[in-house]
Short mmCIF file of C-alpha atoms in Angstrom, two decimals:
data_model
loop_
_atom_site.label_atom_id
_atom_site.label_comp_id
_atom_site.label_asym_id
_atom_site.label_seq_id
_atom_site.Cartn_x
_atom_site.Cartn_y
_atom_site.Cartn_z
CA MET A 725 235.61 260.23 47.33
CA SER A 726 239.12 260.34 48.74
CA GLY A 727 241.91 260.35 46.16
CA TYR A 728 240.92 261.96 42.86
CA THR A 729 243.23 262.61 39.92
CA ILE A 730 242.86 265.98 38.17
CA ALA A 731 244.42 267.47 35.05
CA LEU A 732 244.86 271.20 34.37
CA ALA A 733 245.21 272.03 30.66
CA GLN A 734 247.65 274.91 30.30
CA MET A 735 246.83 275.52 26.64
CA ASN A 736 247.22 278.24 24.00
CA PRO A 737 243.88 278.68 22.19
CA ALA A 738 243.76 280.46 18.82
CA LEU A 739 241.79 283.69 18.79
CA GLY A 740 238.35 283.12 17.28
CA ASP A 741 239.09 279.64 15.84
CA LEU A 742 236.49 277.34 17.40
CA GLU A 743 237.38 274.22 15.38
CA ARG A 744 241.10 274.48 16.09
CA ASN A 745 240.43 275.05 19.77
CA LEU A 746 238.00 272.15 19.92
CA ALA A 747 240.80 269.96 18.55
CA LEU A 748 243.06 271.23 21.37
CA HIS A 749 240.43 270.13 23.88
CA GLU A 750 240.15 266.70 22.27
CA GLU A 751 243.93 266.25 22.39
CA ALA A 752 244.01 267.36 26.04
CA VAL A 753 241.23 264.90 26.90
CA GLU A 754 243.17 261.99 25.40
CA GLU A 755 246.34 262.90 27.29
CA ALA A 756 244.50 263.47 30.56
CA ILE A 757 242.67 260.15 30.31
CA GLY A 758 245.92 258.40 29.39
CA ARG A 759 247.48 259.77 32.57
CA GLY A 760 244.63 258.60 34.77
CA ALA A 761 242.75 261.88 35.30
CA ARG A 762 239.02 261.93 36.02
CA LEU A 763 238.59 265.70 35.61
CA LEU A 764 240.18 268.04 33.05
CA ILE A 765 240.07 271.80 33.74
CA CYS A 766 240.71 274.18 30.83
CA PRO A 767 241.47 277.90 31.05
CA GLU A 768 239.15 280.87 30.71
CA LEU A 769 237.69 281.19 27.18
CA SER A 770 239.54 278.06 26.14
CA LEU A 771 237.26 277.59 23.11
CA THR A 772 237.65 281.12 21.75
CA GLY A 773 240.75 282.95 22.93
CA TYR A 774 240.54 286.05 25.07
CA PHE A 775 240.80 289.44 23.28
CA LEU A 776 237.69 288.88 21.15
CA LYS A 777 236.33 292.43 21.06
CA ASP A 778 234.06 292.85 18.00
CA ILE A 779 234.05 289.13 17.12
CA VAL A 780 232.33 288.14 20.38
CA SER A 781 228.99 287.52 18.65
CA SER A 782 230.54 285.43 15.88
CA VAL A 783 232.09 282.89 18.28
CA ALA A 784 229.28 282.84 20.87
CA LEU A 785 227.59 279.49 21.42
CA PRO A 786 224.16 278.65 22.82
CA LEU A 787 224.18 275.74 25.24
CA THR A 788 222.49 273.66 22.52
CA SER A 789 225.38 274.15 20.07
CA PRO A 790 226.68 271.03 18.22
CA ILE A 791 230.21 272.02 19.28
CA LEU A 792 229.15 271.74 22.91
CA GLY A 793 227.45 268.48 21.98
CA ARG A 794 230.85 267.10 20.98
CA LEU A 795 232.28 268.19 24.31
CA ARG A 796 229.33 266.68 26.17
CA ASP A 797 230.15 263.40 24.43
CA LEU A 798 233.75 263.66 25.62
CA SER A 799 232.48 264.21 29.17
CA ARG A 800 231.17 260.64 29.16
CA ARG A 801 234.83 259.64 29.45
CA ILE A 802 236.16 262.40 31.73
CA ASP A 803 234.59 265.37 33.50
CA LEU A 804 235.42 268.69 31.83
CA VAL A 805 235.58 272.37 32.69
CA ILE A 806 235.68 274.49 29.52
CA GLY A 807 235.54 278.22 28.81
CA LEU A 808 233.43 279.89 26.13
CA ILE A 809 231.30 282.85 25.16
CA GLU A 810 227.78 281.71 26.00
CA GLU A 811 224.87 283.22 24.09
CA SER A 812 221.72 283.30 26.17
CA PRO A 813 218.20 282.86 24.74
CA GLU A 814 217.91 286.67 25.01
CA HIS A 815 221.08 287.02 22.84
CA LEU A 816 223.22 288.31 25.67
CA PHE A 817 226.87 287.25 25.60
CA TYR A 818 228.62 285.94 28.70
CA ASN A 819 232.17 284.93 29.54
CA ALA A 820 231.20 281.53 30.93
CA ALA A 821 232.65 278.26 32.18
CA LEU A 822 230.80 274.95 31.97
CA TYR A 823 231.22 271.84 34.07
CA LEU A 824 230.40 268.82 31.88
CA SER A 825 229.91 265.32 33.25
CA ARG A 826 228.41 262.09 31.90
CA GLY A 827 227.21 263.81 28.77
CA GLU A 828 225.42 266.64 30.58
CA ILE A 829 226.07 270.26 31.51
CA ARG A 830 226.23 270.00 35.29
CA HIS A 831 226.91 273.67 36.03
CA VAL A 832 227.26 277.04 34.27
CA HIS A 833 229.13 279.95 35.79
CA ARG A 834 228.92 283.35 34.13
CA LYS A 835 231.78 285.67 35.05
CA VAL A 836 230.47 288.19 37.58
CA TYR A 837 233.31 290.72 37.58
CA LEU A 838 234.26 291.95 34.10
CA PRO A 839 237.59 293.82 34.13
CA THR A 840 237.47 297.08 32.21
CA TYR A 841 240.75 298.80 33.00
CA GLY A 842 244.27 298.78 31.58
CA ILE A 843 244.34 296.34 28.65
CA PHE A 844 240.99 294.81 29.65
CA ASP A 845 237.72 295.82 28.00
CA GLU A 846 235.25 293.04 28.84
CA GLN A 847 232.35 295.16 30.03
CA ARG A 848 232.15 296.85 26.64
CA TYR A 849 231.35 293.55 24.89
CA LEU A 850 229.90 291.21 27.50
CA ALA A 851 227.04 290.94 29.97
CA GLU A 852 227.77 290.49 33.68
CA GLY A 853 226.93 287.27 35.47
CA SER A 854 224.74 287.66 38.53
CA ARG A 855 225.02 284.38 40.45
CA ILE A 856 227.58 282.56 42.57
CA ARG A 857 226.53 278.96 43.24
CA THR A 858 228.17 275.73 44.28
CA PHE A 859 227.29 272.39 42.71
CA GLN A 860 227.84 268.75 43.48
CA ALA A 861 230.50 267.00 41.41
CA ASP A 862 232.20 263.63 41.86
CA ILE A 863 235.20 265.53 43.18
CA GLY A 864 233.06 267.13 45.92
CA ARG A 865 231.03 270.29 46.46
CA SER A 866 232.56 272.74 43.99
CA ALA A 867 232.42 276.34 42.78
CA ILE A 868 233.80 277.97 39.64
CA LEU A 869 235.14 281.54 39.72
CA ILE A 870 236.59 282.93 36.49
CA CYS A 871 239.81 284.97 36.68
CA GLU A 872 238.76 288.49 37.83
CA ASP A 873 236.11 286.93 40.10
CA MET A 874 239.02 285.72 42.25
CA TRP A 875 240.19 289.28 42.87
CA HIS A 876 236.94 290.01 44.74
CA PRO A 877 237.05 288.09 48.05
CA ALA A 878 233.28 288.34 48.48
CA ALA A 879 232.83 285.89 45.59
CA ALA A 880 234.93 283.18 47.25
CA TYR A 881 233.32 283.99 50.61
CA VAL A 882 229.81 283.43 49.24
CA ALA A 883 230.91 280.17 47.61
CA SER A 884 232.47 279.03 50.87
CA LEU A 885 229.25 279.66 52.81
CA ASP A 886 227.39 277.77 50.05
CA GLY A 887 229.38 274.63 50.83
CA MET A 888 232.46 274.90 48.61
CA GLY A 889 235.22 272.36 49.22
CA ILE A 890 236.78 272.69 45.75
CA LEU A 891 237.41 276.09 44.15
CA ILE A 892 237.97 275.84 40.39
CA SER A 893 239.45 278.94 38.75
CA PRO A 894 239.86 279.04 34.96
CA SER A 895 242.00 282.04 34.06
CA ALA A 896 243.45 284.00 31.14
CA SER A 897 245.92 286.20 32.97
CA PRO A 898 248.37 288.28 30.90
CA GLY A 899 251.65 289.07 32.54
CA ARG A 900 251.85 292.53 34.10
CA GLY A 901 254.32 294.38 36.25
CA GLY A 902 257.53 293.44 34.47
CA LEU A 903 259.81 290.48 34.95
CA GLU A 904 262.00 290.29 38.02
CA GLU A 905 265.31 288.51 37.89
CA GLY A 906 264.80 284.80 38.45
CA ARG A 907 261.03 285.27 38.81
CA THR A 908 258.03 285.70 36.57
CA PHE A 909 255.60 288.61 36.18
CA ALA A 910 254.65 290.54 39.31
CA ASN A 911 250.95 289.71 38.91
CA ALA A 912 251.82 286.00 38.77
CA GLN A 913 253.23 286.37 42.27
CA ALA A 914 250.02 288.11 43.33
CA TRP A 915 247.95 285.26 41.90
CA GLU A 916 249.99 282.72 43.83
CA THR A 917 249.41 284.67 47.03
CA ILE A 918 245.64 284.78 46.40
CA ASN A 919 245.43 281.07 45.63
CA ARG A 920 247.27 280.09 48.81
CA ALA A 921 245.34 282.55 50.96
CA TYR A 922 241.95 281.35 49.69
CA ALA A 923 242.90 277.72 50.20
CA GLN A 924 243.78 278.41 53.83
CA LEU A 925 241.03 280.91 54.66
CA PHE A 926 238.23 278.86 53.12
CA THR A 927 239.83 275.47 53.93
CA CYS A 928 239.34 274.25 50.37
CA TYR A 929 241.34 273.06 47.39
CA VAL A 930 242.13 275.72 44.79
CA LEU A 931 242.53 274.44 41.23
CA TYR A 932 243.89 277.26 39.07
CA ALA A 933 244.15 276.71 35.29
CA ASN A 934 245.82 279.60 33.46
CA ARG A 935 246.50 279.80 29.74
CA VAL A 936 249.77 280.49 27.92
CA GLY A 937 250.84 282.05 24.64
CA TYR A 938 250.76 285.47 23.01
CA GLU A 939 247.61 287.22 21.84
CA ASP A 940 247.10 290.83 20.74
CA GLY A 941 250.52 291.74 22.16
CA ALA A 942 249.85 290.21 25.60
CA CYS A 943 251.83 287.32 27.11
CA PHE A 944 249.81 284.80 29.14
CA TRP A 945 252.12 283.35 31.75
CA GLY A 946 250.71 279.91 32.68
CA GLY A 947 251.85 278.76 36.11
CA SER A 948 248.70 276.66 36.67
CA GLU A 949 248.60 275.07 40.10
CA MET A 950 246.73 272.96 42.61
CA ILE A 951 246.77 274.18 46.21
CA ALA A 952 245.75 272.08 49.22
CA PRO A 953 243.51 273.39 52.04
CA SER A 954 246.67 273.83 54.09
CA GLY A 955 247.88 276.42 51.58
CA GLU A 956 250.66 274.12 50.42
CA PRO A 957 251.15 273.48 46.68
CA VAL A 958 250.15 270.03 45.43
CA ALA A 959 251.48 270.57 41.90
CA LYS A 960 252.56 273.48 39.71
CA ALA A 961 253.07 273.85 35.97
CA GLU A 962 255.94 275.77 34.44
CA TYR A 963 255.55 279.35 33.35
CA LEU A 964 255.11 280.27 29.67
CA SER A 965 254.87 276.76 28.17
CA GLU A 966 251.96 274.51 27.26
CA ALA A 967 251.43 271.57 29.60
CA ILE A 968 248.92 269.12 31.03
CA LEU A 969 249.48 269.20 34.80
CA VAL A 970 248.23 266.02 36.48
CA ALA A 971 248.08 265.36 40.22
CA GLU A 972 245.91 263.70 42.85
CA ILE A 973 243.97 265.51 45.54
CA ASP A 974 242.40 263.95 48.62
CA SER A 975 239.04 265.01 50.04
CA ALA A 976 240.23 263.92 53.48
CA GLU A 977 242.49 266.99 53.42
CA VAL A 978 239.43 269.27 53.46
CA ARG A 979 238.10 267.46 56.54
CA ARG A 980 241.50 267.60 58.24
CA ALA A 981 241.88 271.33 57.56
CA ARG A 982 238.42 272.10 58.92
CA MET A 983 239.10 270.11 62.08
CA MET A 984 242.32 272.03 62.68
CA ASN A 985 240.97 275.44 61.64
CA PRO A 986 237.17 275.58 62.15
CA LEU A 987 236.86 278.93 60.40
CA LEU A 988 233.70 277.99 58.53
CA ARG A 989 232.08 276.72 61.73
CA ASP A 990 232.81 280.00 63.50
CA GLU A 991 231.62 282.29 60.71
CA ARG A 992 229.20 284.99 61.93
CA LEU A 993 226.83 285.31 58.99
CA ASP A 994 224.38 287.41 61.02
CA VAL A 995 227.07 290.01 61.73
CA THR A 996 228.25 289.95 58.12
CA LEU A 997 224.77 290.50 56.72
CA ARG A 998 223.97 293.27 59.19
CA GLU A 999 227.19 295.14 58.47
CA LEU A 1000 226.84 294.71 54.71
CA GLU A 1001 223.36 296.19 54.87
CA ARG A 1002 224.75 299.11 56.85
CA VAL A 1003 227.51 299.72 54.30
CA LYS A 1004 224.96 299.46 51.48
CA ARG A 1005 222.82 302.14 53.15
CA GLU A 1006 225.72 304.44 53.97
CA GLY A 1007 227.78 303.80 50.85
CA ILE A 1008 231.28 302.47 50.44
CA ARG A 1009 233.67 304.91 52.10
#
């Protein structure tokens, strides 16, 4: 794989309305395919909306759900990343993202870090994920980290050591920090800093798909973007409006970045593990 065309769906899902949101995914698939994309990445909880609270159990889907069957069928035409509440066989509920390809679920990531501060209350309603894994996709060795996962560098670090060349981040980020003149929300600027830093530090592509729209009084700001391993933007969507952002990435850029900056080669995993064990014993200061 060298050049590979990707679409980020900056959509506005309706809270709790699975059928309406499924239709949004179907529309996005048609547009993405029409524009030559081979992978469509949707935001966090794209099938359900975000502030679910007490309706979590009513919109949760097992991986055998007919709704997911319809999306698996769509993935025969284009690879998909979609967000949902996954219900496990033990009836635990997870904020999850699925990678669908050729009619199959290729990978499931359950959100590891559940924000429970400010306007966020995920840990009250959801179970924590406990794994960070990469997987092989046509685009290359990939990892999915959902929104808050990206604010914990250890998650991206583990994925990097596990072979990540593509970091996919579905997000539902409400604007915080107030609007500055000529700019967007302060936390949008923080997100852009994180995306560029991770791309450079881990010499990988960062594909960030954020939602838009208003829900429960919160404004989701959009600004989805693709960042090259150099830290330079490949493409960026507008703030605050729905869009399908389409651009091409090139796997040769990962190779070039790792030749110029052999950070992964020089990583001292033995030192990291030893020092983490020490901190675990002594406690975080």
